[in-house]
C-alpha cells in the first residue's frame, strides 16, 4: 500500500526546460512558466517550497535559476532545492528528501533560533559555540543547520552510539553492538574499529531519506512499552508505550496498562524507587495489575512478569540481529555495550539469546548520549552521481569530481572556523555489479586518482560484497563493476574529553542491602545482595545473583554471570566459569 502523498497533486507545479543525464541542456529553462509557478504559490499563501528538477544532480543550473525567481517573486517562501539537499539520481528519493527538508525548515529555524537567543541571555551576550547533532555522526553550527535541517533527522540515537563507541574503544573493545534503552524504545547499532556504521537507506515515517546517517534500528522495547493481549489471547509487548505521562502503573500518575517497568519492579529487579530514591514507585499497584493480567492468561504472576521481559529481550535481540546478521556480521564477534536508563536491565538474557561473550556497561549509562555529543567532530557530506562501468572510468574525470566535492567540503569547514591545516577529507564511492539495483559503499584511497586507485576500489567492493551477501564475482569477467555515486565527507576535528581511570584504592565495598528477586519464574525468589556502583573499586569482582545500582540505572547480574569493574569504571559482564 503506497503512503499518502507528502504533497497533494494539486499543489505541484512544473516548469519548462530539460537536461539530460549528463547535465547537458536539451531544452532551455522556461522563465515564463517559472515566474507563473512562483506567483501561483505566492497568491495561495504557500510559503514552504521544494524544487526538484529532472537530472539536477548532474547540473544545478536550472534549479538555481528557479530559486532566484522564487526569491524575487515570492520572497516570503522557504525554499529547498534538491541539488543542495541530495545531489544524486533517483528522482523519487531525491524529491522526498528535499520535501522533508523544506517541511521541517521553518520549525527547525524557530527552534534553533529560540535556543540561541536564550543562550545569549544566559551568557550576557557573549558568543559561545552552539552546535547541533547530525544524523551522520557529526555536528553543525546552529547558524548552518537551519539551512540544511534534513541532516538532523533521527540524530538523537546517533550521539549515544558515538559515546558508547569511544568509551568501549578506550576500554579495549573496538567491535561493539550498542543497546540504548529508554522509556519508549531501544536503539541498537553496530560499531566497527571504533566507528559506527553509516547508511543512506533511512526513512522519515513512510518517506525515504537518503542522507548519510548512523545505522540505528529502533524497536518498541523501552521501560514504558505496554504488555497487552492479542485477540487470540497471546501476550504481546510494545510497540505502543505509556511514555512518561502517564507512564507505568508504578509511577502513580494515572497509568492503567502493565509495562516493562512494572514487570521489573514486581520481580524486584529494580528498586522500589528511581533516581536514588527521588521518585518512589508503587510496587503494590504494579503487582495487582500483573496478577490481573496473569489471571487472563491462566498463569502465575511471576510467569507473566518474566514472560513480559522475555518478549522484550527477544525484541531487542532481533533488532541487534538486523544490524549484524542481516549485514553479514556474526553477533558472537562483538561486545555488547548497554546504556540508557533501561538498557542494561536485560543484558544477561541478551547474552544467552545472542550468545554474546561479553557485555560492557559504562558508568552513568543514562548520560552516555549526552557524553557522546562532546565527542563529535564537525562533519559535512557531499555526493555527486557519476554512473559508469569500471572499464569506462576516466581517472581524470573522477579526480575532477572529487576535487569539486572536496572544495565544497573545505569551504564549509572554513566557514565553521577550522583552519585549512586541520581539515580532514574522507572519500568513498557507491559501487555495484552492472544490473544491480542497490550499491555498496567502499573507501577510496587518498592521493591522486589513478588506474591503481580504481583497481583498489573494485577489490574493496568485491570483498565487501562477499561479507554482505556471501559471494562475489571477482573472478568473473562477464560481471562488470559499476560506480554510481562519489562522496566526500569533510571533517573538522574537535578535542575529545578524556576518559578518566577508576580509583583502584577504594576499600572493599559493603553491600547496601538485599532484597528478594525473581530471576526465573520456576526457581522463584532469591535473596540477592545489592551494591552501590560508585562504591566499587577498579578490579572488583561480583558473582551473580547480585544487583548493582546507581543514581540513574540498575544492572541485575543473574545467577551464572560475573561482573568485573575495569580500569575505567566500566562493568564487564561475562559468564561465570562454573556455568
Coordinates of C-alpha atoms in Angstrom, one line a residue:
X1 CA 0.0 0.0 0.0
X2 CA 1.5 3.3 -1.1
X3 CA 1.7 6.0 1.6
X4 CA -0.3 9.1 1.2
X5 CA 1.3 11.8 -1.0
X6 CA 3.5 14.0 1.1
X7 CA 2.2 16.9 -1.1
X8 CA -1.3 16.9 -2.7
X9 CA -1.1 16.7 -6.5
X10 CA -2.9 20.0 -6.9
X11 CA 0.0 21.7 -5.1
X12 CA 2.6 20.5 -7.6
X13 CA 3.7 22.8 -10.5
X14 CA 6.0 22.1 -13.4
X15 CA 8.3 24.4 -15.3
X16 CA 9.6 24.0 -18.9
X17 CA 13.1 23.0 -19.7
X18 CA 15.1 19.8 -19.8
X19 CA 18.6 18.5 -19.0
X20 CA 19.8 15.0 -19.9
X21 CA 21.5 12.6 -17.5
X22 CA 24.9 14.1 -18.3
X23 CA 23.8 17.6 -17.4
X24 CA 23.7 18.8 -21.0
X25 CA 20.8 21.2 -21.8
X26 CA 18.2 19.6 -24.1
X27 CA 15.6 22.5 -23.8
X28 CA 16.3 25.9 -22.2
X29 CA 14.8 26.8 -18.9
X30 CA 11.4 28.4 -19.4
X31 CA 11.5 31.7 -17.4
X32 CA 7.9 32.5 -18.2
X33 CA 6.5 29.2 -16.7
X34 CA 8.8 29.6 -13.7
X35 CA 7.5 33.1 -12.9
X36 CA 3.9 31.8 -13.3
X37 CA 4.6 29.0 -10.9
X38 CA 6.2 31.3 -8.3
X39 CA 3.2 33.7 -8.4
X40 CA 0.8 30.8 -8.2
X41 CA 2.3 29.7 -4.9
X42 CA 2.5 33.3 -3.7
X43 CA -1.1 34.1 -4.4
X44 CA -2.3 31.0 -2.5
X45 CA -0.1 31.7 0.6
X46 CA 2.0 28.6 0.2
X47 CA 5.3 29.5 1.8
X48 CA 7.2 26.2 2.1
X49 CA 8.5 25.0 -1.3
X50 CA 10.8 22.2 -2.6
X51 CA 12.4 22.3 -6.0
X52 CA 13.3 19.0 -7.7
X53 CA 14.1 19.1 -11.4
X54 CA 15.0 16.2 -13.6
X55 CA 18.8 15.5 -13.7
X56 CA 19.6 18.4 -11.4
X57 CA 22.1 16.1 -9.8
X58 CA 24.2 16.4 -12.9
X59 CA 23.7 20.1 -13.5
X60 CA 22.1 22.5 -10.9
X61 CA 21.8 25.5 -13.3
X62 CA 18.0 25.2 -13.8
X63 CA 17.3 24.7 -10.1
X64 CA 19.5 27.7 -9.1
X65 CA 17.6 29.9 -11.6
X66 CA 14.3 28.6 -10.2
X67 CA 15.4 29.6 -6.7
X68 CA 16.4 33.1 -7.9
X69 CA 12.9 33.6 -9.4
X70 CA 11.2 32.4 -6.2
X71 CA 13.2 34.8 -4.2
X72 CA 12.2 37.7 -6.4
X73 CA 8.6 36.8 -7.0
X74 CA 7.8 35.1 -3.6
X75 CA 10.3 36.4 -1.0
X76 CA 8.4 35.0 2.0
X77 CA 8.8 31.4 0.8
X78 CA 11.2 29.0 2.5
X79 CA 12.8 27.0 -0.4
X80 CA 14.9 23.8 -0.6
X81 CA 16.5 22.7 -3.8
X82 CA 17.4 19.1 -4.5
X83 CA 20.9 19.8 -5.9
X84 CA 21.9 21.1 -2.4
X85 CA 19.9 18.6 -0.3
X86 CA 20.8 15.4 -2.1
X87 CA 22.8 15.6 -5.3
X88 CA 22.3 12.0 -6.6
X89 CA 20.0 10.3 -9.0
X90 CA 16.6 8.5 -8.4
X91 CA 14.0 11.2 -8.6
X92 CA 11.6 9.8 -6.0
X93 CA 14.1 9.5 -3.2
X94 CA 15.6 12.9 -4.1
X95 CA 12.3 14.7 -4.2
X96 CA 11.1 13.1 -0.9
X97 CA 14.3 14.0 0.9
X98 CA 14.0 17.6 -0.4
X99 CA 10.4 17.9 0.5
X100 CA 11.1 16.7 4.1
X101 CA 13.9 19.2 4.3
X102 CA 11.6 22.0 3.2
X103 CA 8.8 20.9 5.5
X104 CA 10.9 21.0 8.7
X105 CA 12.9 24.1 7.8
X106 CA 10.6 26.7 9.4
X107 CA 10.2 24.8 12.7
X108 CA 13.9 23.9 13.0
X109 CA 14.8 27.5 12.3
X110 CA 12.4 28.8 15.0
X111 CA 13.6 26.1 17.5
X112 CA 17.3 26.7 17.0
X113 CA 16.9 30.5 16.9
X114 CA 15.0 30.4 20.2
X115 CA 17.7 28.3 21.9
X116 CA 20.4 30.6 20.5
X117 CA 18.6 33.7 21.9
X118 CA 18.3 32.1 25.3
X119 CA 22.0 31.1 25.3
X120 CA 22.8 34.8 24.6
X121 CA 20.6 35.7 27.6
X122 CA 22.4 33.2 29.9
X123 CA 25.9 34.4 28.8
X124 CA 25.2 38.1 28.8
X125 CA 25.6 38.3 25.1
X126 CA 28.9 36.5 25.0
X127 CA 29.4 34.4 21.9
X128 CA 29.8 30.7 22.7
X129 CA 29.9 27.7 20.2
X130 CA 26.5 26.2 19.6
X131 CA 26.4 23.0 17.6
X132 CA 23.5 20.7 16.7
X133 CA 23.9 16.9 16.3
X134 CA 23.6 15.5 12.8
X135 CA 22.4 12.0 11.8
X136 CA 25.8 11.3 10.1
X137 CA 27.6 11.3 13.4
X138 CA 28.9 14.8 13.2
X139 CA 27.7 18.2 14.4
X140 CA 27.0 21.5 12.6
X141 CA 26.8 25.1 13.9
X142 CA 23.4 26.3 14.7
X143 CA 23.7 29.1 12.0
X144 CA 24.3 26.5 9.3
X145 CA 21.9 23.7 10.5
X146 CA 18.9 25.9 9.8
X147 CA 19.8 25.8 6.1
X148 CA 20.0 22.0 6.0
X149 CA 17.7 20.7 8.7
X150 CA 17.2 17.3 7.0
X151 CA 20.7 16.4 8.2
X152 CA 19.4 16.3 11.8
X153 CA 16.7 13.7 11.1
X154 CA 16.9 10.7 13.5
X155 CA 20.1 12.2 15.0
X156 CA 19.1 11.6 18.6
X157 CA 20.3 8.0 18.9
X158 CA 23.5 8.8 16.9
X159 CA 25.1 10.6 19.9
X160 CA 24.6 7.5 22.1
X161 CA 26.3 5.2 19.5
X162 CA 29.3 7.6 19.3
X163 CA 29.6 8.0 23.0
X164 CA 29.5 4.2 23.5
X165 CA 32.0 3.7 20.7
X166 CA 34.6 6.0 22.3
X167 CA 34.1 4.5 25.8
X168 CA 34.4 0.9 24.6
X169 CA 37.4 1.7 22.3
X170 CA 39.3 3.2 25.3
X171 CA 38.4 0.1 27.3
X172 CA 39.9 -2.2 24.6
X173 CA 36.7 -3.2 22.7
X174 CA 36.8 -1.8 19.1
X175 CA 33.9 -4.0 17.8
X176 CA 30.7 -3.5 19.7
X177 CA 27.0 -3.6 19.5
X178 CA 25.2 -0.7 21.2
X179 CA 21.9 -1.1 23.0
X180 CA 20.4 2.2 24.2
X181 CA 17.3 1.5 26.3
X182 CA 15.0 4.4 27.1
X183 CA 11.4 4.9 28.2
X184 CA 9.6 4.2 24.9
X185 CA 12.1 2.4 22.7
X186 CA 15.5 0.7 22.4
X187 CA 18.0 1.9 19.8
X188 CA 20.7 -0.5 18.6
X189 CA 23.7 0.0 16.2
X190 CA 27.0 -1.7 15.3
X191 CA 30.5 -0.2 15.7
X192 CA 33.5 -1.4 13.8
X193 CA 37.0 -0.2 14.6
X194 CA 35.6 2.4 16.9
X195 CA 33.3 3.9 14.2
X196 CA 29.5 3.4 14.0
X197 CA 28.4 2.1 10.6
X198 CA 26.5 4.5 8.2
X199 CA 23.6 4.0 5.8
X200 CA 21.7 6.1 3.3
X201 CA 18.7 3.8 3.4
X202 CA 16.9 5.7 6.2
X203 CA 13.3 7.0 6.2
X204 CA 11.1 9.5 7.9
X205 CA 7.9 7.6 8.6
X206 CA 6.9 6.2 5.2
X207 CA 9.2 8.5 3.2
X208 CA 12.8 7.7 2.2
X209 CA 15.5 10.0 3.4
X210 CA 18.8 9.1 1.6
X211 CA 21.1 11.4 3.6
X212 CA 24.0 9.6 5.4
X213 CA 23.1 8.6 8.9
X214 CA 24.4 6.3 11.6
X215 CA 22.7 2.9 11.0
X216 CA 20.4 2.7 14.0
X217 CA 17.5 0.2 14.3
X218 CA 14.7 1.1 16.8
X219 CA 12.3 -1.3 18.5
X220 CA 9.4 -0.5 20.8
X221 CA 11.0 -2.1 23.9
X222 CA 11.6 0.7 26.4
X223 CA 10.6 0.9 30.0
X224 CA 7.2 2.2 29.2
X225 CA 6.3 -0.3 26.5
X226 CA 2.9 -1.8 27.2
X227 CA 2.1 -5.5 27.7
X228 CA -1.2 -6.5 26.0
X229 CA -3.2 -9.4 24.8
X230 CA -3.9 -10.0 21.2
X231 CA -7.4 -11.0 20.0
X232 CA -6.1 -14.6 20.1
X233 CA -5.1 -14.3 23.7
X234 CA -1.4 -14.1 23.1
X235 CA 0.9 -11.9 25.3
X236 CA 2.5 -9.1 23.3
X237 CA 4.8 -6.3 24.4
X238 CA 5.0 -2.9 22.5
X239 CA 5.4 -1.1 20.3
X240 CA 2.9 1.3 21.8
X241 CA 4.1 2.9 25.1
X242 CA 2.8 4.6 28.2
X243 CA 5.6 7.1 27.8
X244 CA 6.5 9.3 30.7
X245 CA 3.0 10.7 31.2
X246 CA 1.0 8.8 32.5
X247 CA 3.8 6.3 32.4
X248 CA 3.9 2.8 34.0
X249 CA 1.3 1.9 36.7
X250 CA 4.0 2.1 39.4
X251 CA 4.6 5.8 38.6
X252 CA 1.2 6.6 40.3
X253 CA 0.4 9.2 37.6
X254 CA -2.7 7.5 36.2
X255 CA -1.2 4.8 34.1
X256 CA -3.5 1.8 33.8
X257 CA -1.7 -0.7 31.5
X258 CA 1.1 -3.0 32.5
X259 CA 4.5 -2.0 31.2
X260 CA 8.1 -3.5 31.2
X261 CA 9.0 -1.2 34.2
X262 CA 6.0 -2.7 36.1
X263 CA 7.3 -6.2 35.5
X264 CA 10.8 -5.3 36.6
X265 CA 9.6 -3.7 39.8
X266 CA 7.3 -6.6 40.6
X267 CA 10.1 -9.1 40.2
X268 CA 12.4 -6.9 42.4
X269 CA 14.9 -6.4 39.6
X270 CA 14.8 -2.6 40.1
X271 CA 14.4 -0.9 43.5
X272 CA 11.0 0.5 44.6
X273 CA 12.2 3.9 43.6
X274 CA 14.0 5.8 40.8
X275 CA 16.9 8.3 40.8
X276 CA 18.4 7.2 44.1
X277 CA 15.1 7.5 45.9
X278 CA 13.8 10.8 44.5
X279 CA 10.9 9.0 42.7
X280 CA 9.1 6.3 44.8
X281 CA 7.4 3.5 42.9
X282 CA 4.1 1.9 43.8
X283 CA 5.0 -1.8 43.9
X284 CA 1.6 -2.9 45.2
X285 CA -0.2 -1.3 42.2
X286 CA 2.1 -2.9 39.7
X287 CA 1.7 -6.3 41.5
X288 CA -2.1 -6.0 41.4
X289 CA -2.1 -5.2 37.7
X290 CA 0.3 -8.0 36.8
X291 CA -1.8 -10.5 38.8
X292 CA -4.9 -9.4 36.9
X293 CA -3.1 -9.8 33.5
X294 CA -1.7 -13.2 34.6
X295 CA -5.3 -14.3 35.5
X296 CA -6.4 -13.7 31.9
X297 CA -3.5 -15.8 30.7
X298 CA -4.1 -18.5 33.3
X299 CA -0.5 -18.4 34.6
X300 CA 1.2 -17.2 37.8
X301 CA 2.1 -13.5 38.2
X302 CA 5.8 -14.4 38.2
X303 CA 5.5 -16.3 34.9
X304 CA 3.5 -13.3 33.5
X305 CA 6.1 -10.8 34.5
X306 CA 9.1 -12.9 33.4
X307 CA 7.2 -13.5 30.1
X308 CA 6.9 -9.8 29.5
X309 CA 10.6 -9.3 30.0
X310 CA 11.4 -12.4 27.8
X311 CA 9.4 -11.0 24.9
X312 CA 11.1 -7.6 25.4
X313 CA 14.6 -9.3 25.4
X314 CA 13.8 -11.1 22.1
X315 CA 12.6 -7.9 20.5
X316 CA 15.9 -6.3 21.4
X317 CA 17.8 -9.4 20.2
X318 CA 16.0 -9.4 16.9
X319 CA 16.9 -5.7 16.4
X320 CA 20.6 -6.5 17.1
X321 CA 20.4 -9.3 14.6
X322 CA 19.1 -6.8 12.0
X323 CA 22.3 -4.7 12.3
X324 CA 24.6 -7.7 12.3
X325 CA 23.4 -11.0 10.7
X326 CA 21.4 -9.1 8.0
X327 CA 24.7 -7.3 7.1
X328 CA 26.9 -10.4 7.1
X329 CA 28.3 -9.9 10.6
X330 CA 28.5 -12.6 13.4
X331 CA 26.9 -11.3 16.6
X332 CA 29.3 -13.5 18.6
X333 CA 32.3 -11.5 17.4
X334 CA 31.1 -8.4 19.2
X335 CA 31.0 -7.0 22.7
X336 CA 27.5 -5.7 23.6
X337 CA 27.5 -2.2 25.2
X338 CA 24.3 -1.4 27.1
X339 CA 23.4 2.1 28.3
X340 CA 20.4 4.4 28.8
X341 CA 18.2 4.2 31.8
X342 CA 16.8 0.8 31.0
X343 CA 19.4 -0.5 28.5
X344 CA 21.2 -2.8 31.0
X345 CA 18.2 -4.5 32.7
X346 CA 18.1 -7.4 30.3
X347 CA 21.7 -7.8 29.4
X348 CA 22.1 -11.3 30.9
X349 CA 19.2 -12.6 28.8
X350 CA 20.6 -10.9 25.7
X351 CA 23.9 -12.7 26.3
X352 CA 22.0 -16.0 26.4
X353 CA 19.8 -15.4 23.4
X354 CA 22.6 -14.0 21.1
X355 CA 25.5 -16.0 22.6
X356 CA 27.4 -12.7 23.1
X357 CA 30.5 -13.4 25.2
X358 CA 30.9 -10.0 26.9
X359 CA 28.8 -7.0 27.9
X360 CA 30.2 -3.6 28.8
X361 CA 28.1 -1.2 30.9
X362 CA 29.6 2.3 31.1
X363 CA 29.5 4.4 34.2
X364 CA 26.4 6.8 34.4
X365 CA 24.8 4.9 31.5
X366 CA 21.9 7.3 31.4
X367 CA 24.3 10.1 30.3
X368 CA 26.2 8.2 27.5
X369 CA 24.2 10.0 24.8
X370 CA 25.0 13.4 26.4
X371 CA 28.6 12.4 26.7
X372 CA 28.6 11.4 23.0
X373 CA 27.7 14.9 22.0
X374 CA 31.0 16.0 23.4
X375 CA 33.0 13.5 21.3
X376 CA 31.6 14.6 17.9
X377 CA 33.5 16.3 15.1
X378 CA 32.0 18.8 12.7
X379 CA 31.1 16.8 9.6
X380 CA 29.6 17.6 6.2
X381 CA 28.8 15.1 3.5
X382 CA 28.7 15.8 -0.3
X383 CA 27.6 13.5 -3.1
X384 CA 27.7 13.5 -6.8
X385 CA 26.1 10.9 -9.1
X386 CA 28.6 9.6 -11.6
X387 CA 27.3 6.4 -13.2
X388 CA 30.0 4.5 -15.3
X389 CA 31.4 1.0 -15.7
X390 CA 34.8 0.5 -14.3
X391 CA 36.3 -0.1 -17.8
X392 CA 34.9 3.2 -18.9
X393 CA 36.0 5.3 -16.0
X394 CA 38.5 8.0 -16.6
X395 CA 40.7 8.7 -13.6
X396 CA 41.0 12.4 -14.6
X397 CA 37.1 12.7 -14.6
X398 CA 36.9 11.2 -11.1
X399 CA 39.7 13.3 -9.9
X400 CA 37.9 16.4 -11.1
X401 CA 34.6 15.4 -9.4
X402 CA 36.3 14.6 -6.1
X403 CA 38.2 17.9 -6.3
X404 CA 34.8 19.8 -6.7
X405 CA 33.3 17.9 -3.7
X406 CA 36.4 18.4 -1.6
X407 CA 36.4 22.1 -2.4
X408 CA 32.7 22.4 -1.2
X409 CA 33.6 20.5 2.0
X410 CA 36.7 22.7 2.6
X411 CA 34.6 25.9 2.1
X412 CA 32.0 24.6 4.7
X413 CA 34.8 23.7 7.2
X414 CA 36.4 27.1 6.8
X415 CA 33.0 28.8 7.4
X416 CA 32.8 26.7 10.6
X417 CA 36.1 28.2 11.8
X418 CA 38.5 25.4 11.1
X419 CA 41.9 26.3 9.8
X420 CA 42.8 24.7 6.5
X421 CA 45.7 22.7 8.1
X422 CA 43.3 20.6 10.2
X423 CA 40.8 19.8 7.5
X424 CA 40.2 16.0 7.0
X425 CA 38.5 14.6 3.9
X426 CA 37.2 11.1 3.6
X427 CA 36.4 9.8 0.1
X428 CA 34.1 6.9 -0.7
X429 CA 32.2 5.6 -3.7
X430 CA 28.9 3.7 -4.1
X431 CA 29.6 0.7 -6.3
X432 CA 27.5 -2.3 -7.7
X433 CA 27.6 -5.0 -10.2
X434 CA 26.1 -3.9 -13.5
X435 CA 22.3 -4.7 -13.4
X436 CA 22.0 -4.5 -9.6
X437 CA 19.6 -2.0 -8.1
X438 CA 21.5 -1.3 -4.9
X439 CA 25.0 -0.2 -4.1
X440 CA 27.8 -1.0 -1.6
X441 CA 29.8 1.9 -0.2
X442 CA 33.6 1.4 -0.2
X443 CA 36.5 3.7 0.8
X444 CA 38.6 5.4 -1.9
X445 CA 42.3 5.7 -1.2
X446 CA 43.8 9.1 -0.6
X447 CA 46.0 10.8 -3.2
X448 CA 45.6 11.3 -6.9
X449 CA 43.0 9.1 -8.6
X450 CA 44.8 6.6 -10.9
X451 CA 44.1 3.3 -12.6
X452 CA 45.5 1.7 -9.4
X453 CA 43.0 3.6 -7.4
X454 CA 40.2 2.2 -9.5
X455 CA 41.5 -1.3 -9.1
X456 CA 41.7 -0.9 -5.4
X457 CA 38.1 0.3 -5.2
X458 CA 37.0 -2.7 -7.2
X459 CA 38.9 -5.1 -4.9
X460 CA 37.3 -3.5 -1.9
X461 CA 33.9 -3.7 -3.4
X462 CA 34.3 -7.5 -4.2
X463 CA 35.4 -8.1 -0.5
X464 CA 32.6 -6.0 1.0
X465 CA 30.0 -7.7 -1.3
X466 CA 31.3 -11.1 -0.1
X467 CA 30.9 -10.1 3.5
X468 CA 27.4 -8.7 3.0
X469 CA 26.0 -11.4 0.7
X470 CA 28.3 -14.4 1.0
X471 CA 29.6 -14.3 -2.6
X472 CA 31.2 -12.1 -5.2
X473 CA 32.2 -12.1 -8.9
X474 CA 35.8 -11.1 -8.6
X475 CA 36.9 -13.9 -10.9
X476 CA 34.1 -13.5 -13.4
X477 CA 35.0 -11.0 -16.2
X478 CA 31.4 -11.0 -17.5
X479 CA 30.2 -9.4 -14.3
X480 CA 31.2 -5.8 -14.7
X481 CA 31.7 -3.4 -11.7
X482 CA 29.8 -0.1 -12.0
X483 CA 30.5 3.1 -10.0
X484 CA 27.3 5.1 -9.2
X485 CA 27.9 7.9 -6.7
X486 CA 31.1 9.7 -5.5
X487 CA 31.1 11.0 -1.9
X488 CA 33.4 13.2 0.2
X489 CA 33.0 13.9 3.9
X490 CA 34.7 17.0 5.3
X491 CA 35.6 16.6 9.0
X492 CA 36.7 19.3 11.4
X493 CA 38.2 17.5 14.4
X494 CA 37.5 18.7 17.9
X495 CA 39.2 17.8 21.2
X496 CA 37.5 14.9 22.8
X497 CA 37.0 14.6 26.5
X498 CA 39.4 12.4 28.4
X499 CA 38.0 9.2 29.9
X500 CA 39.4 9.1 33.4
X501 CA 40.7 5.9 35.1
X502 CA 38.8 4.5 38.0
X503 CA 40.1 4.6 41.6
X504 CA 41.5 1.2 42.4
X505 CA 42.4 2.2 46.0
X506 CA 38.9 2.2 47.4
X507 CA 38.2 0.0 50.3
X508 CA 36.3 -3.3 49.8
X509 CA 32.7 -2.3 49.2
X510 CA 29.9 -3.2 51.6
X511 CA 26.5 -4.2 50.3
X512 CA 23.9 -1.5 50.8
X513 CA 21.2 -4.1 51.5
X514 CA 19.4 -7.0 49.9
X515 CA 16.0 -7.9 48.5
X516 CA 14.1 -10.8 47.2
X517 CA 14.4 -11.0 43.4
X518 CA 12.9 -13.4 40.9
X519 CA 15.3 -14.2 38.0
X520 CA 13.4 -17.3 36.9
X521 CA 9.6 -18.0 37.4
X522 CA 10.1 -21.7 38.2
X523 CA 13.0 -21.0 40.7
X524 CA 11.1 -18.3 42.5
X525 CA 12.6 -15.5 44.5
X526 CA 16.2 -15.4 45.7
X527 CA 17.6 -13.2 48.4
X528 CA 20.1 -11.1 46.5
X529 CA 22.8 -8.6 47.7
X530 CA 22.6 -5.0 46.5
X531 CA 25.7 -2.8 45.9
X532 CA 26.0 0.8 45.1
X533 CA 28.1 1.2 41.9
X534 CA 30.2 4.2 42.9
X535 CA 31.5 2.2 45.9
X536 CA 33.1 -0.5 43.6
X537 CA 36.8 -0.1 43.1
X538 CA 38.6 -1.0 39.9
X539 CA 39.2 -4.7 39.8
X540 CA 36.2 -5.6 42.0
X541 CA 34.5 -8.8 41.0
X542 CA 30.9 -9.7 41.9
X543 CA 29.3 -13.1 41.1
X544 CA 25.6 -13.3 40.4
X545 CA 23.0 -13.2 41.7
X546 CA 23.7 -9.6 42.6
X547 CA 22.2 -6.2 41.9
X548 CA 24.4 -3.1 41.1
X549 CA 22.5 0.2 41.5
X550 CA 23.5 3.7 40.7
X551 CA 21.6 7.1 40.5
X552 CA 20.2 6.6 37.0
X553 CA 20.1 2.9 36.4
X554 CA 20.3 -0.7 37.7
X555 CA 22.3 -3.6 36.5
X556 CA 20.9 -7.0 37.5
X557 CA 23.5 -9.8 37.3
X558 CA 21.7 -13.1 37.0
X559 CA 22.9 -16.4 38.5
X560 CA 25.7 -17.9 36.4
X561 CA 27.2 -14.5 35.4
X562 CA 30.1 -12.4 36.8
X563 CA 30.6 -8.7 36.9
X564 CA 34.1 -7.1 37.0
X565 CA 34.9 -3.4 37.3
X566 CA 37.7 -2.4 34.8
X567 CA 40.2 0.4 35.0
X568 CA 37.8 2.9 33.6
X569 CA 34.9 2.1 35.9
X570 CA 33.0 0.1 33.3
X571 CA 31.2 -3.0 34.4
X572 CA 32.3 -6.0 32.3
X573 CA 29.8 -8.9 32.5
X574 CA 30.8 -12.4 31.4
X575 CA 29.5 -15.9 32.1
X576 CA 30.8 -17.5 35.3
X577 CA 33.4 -20.2 34.8
X578 CA 31.4 -22.8 36.6
X579 CA 28.4 -22.1 34.4

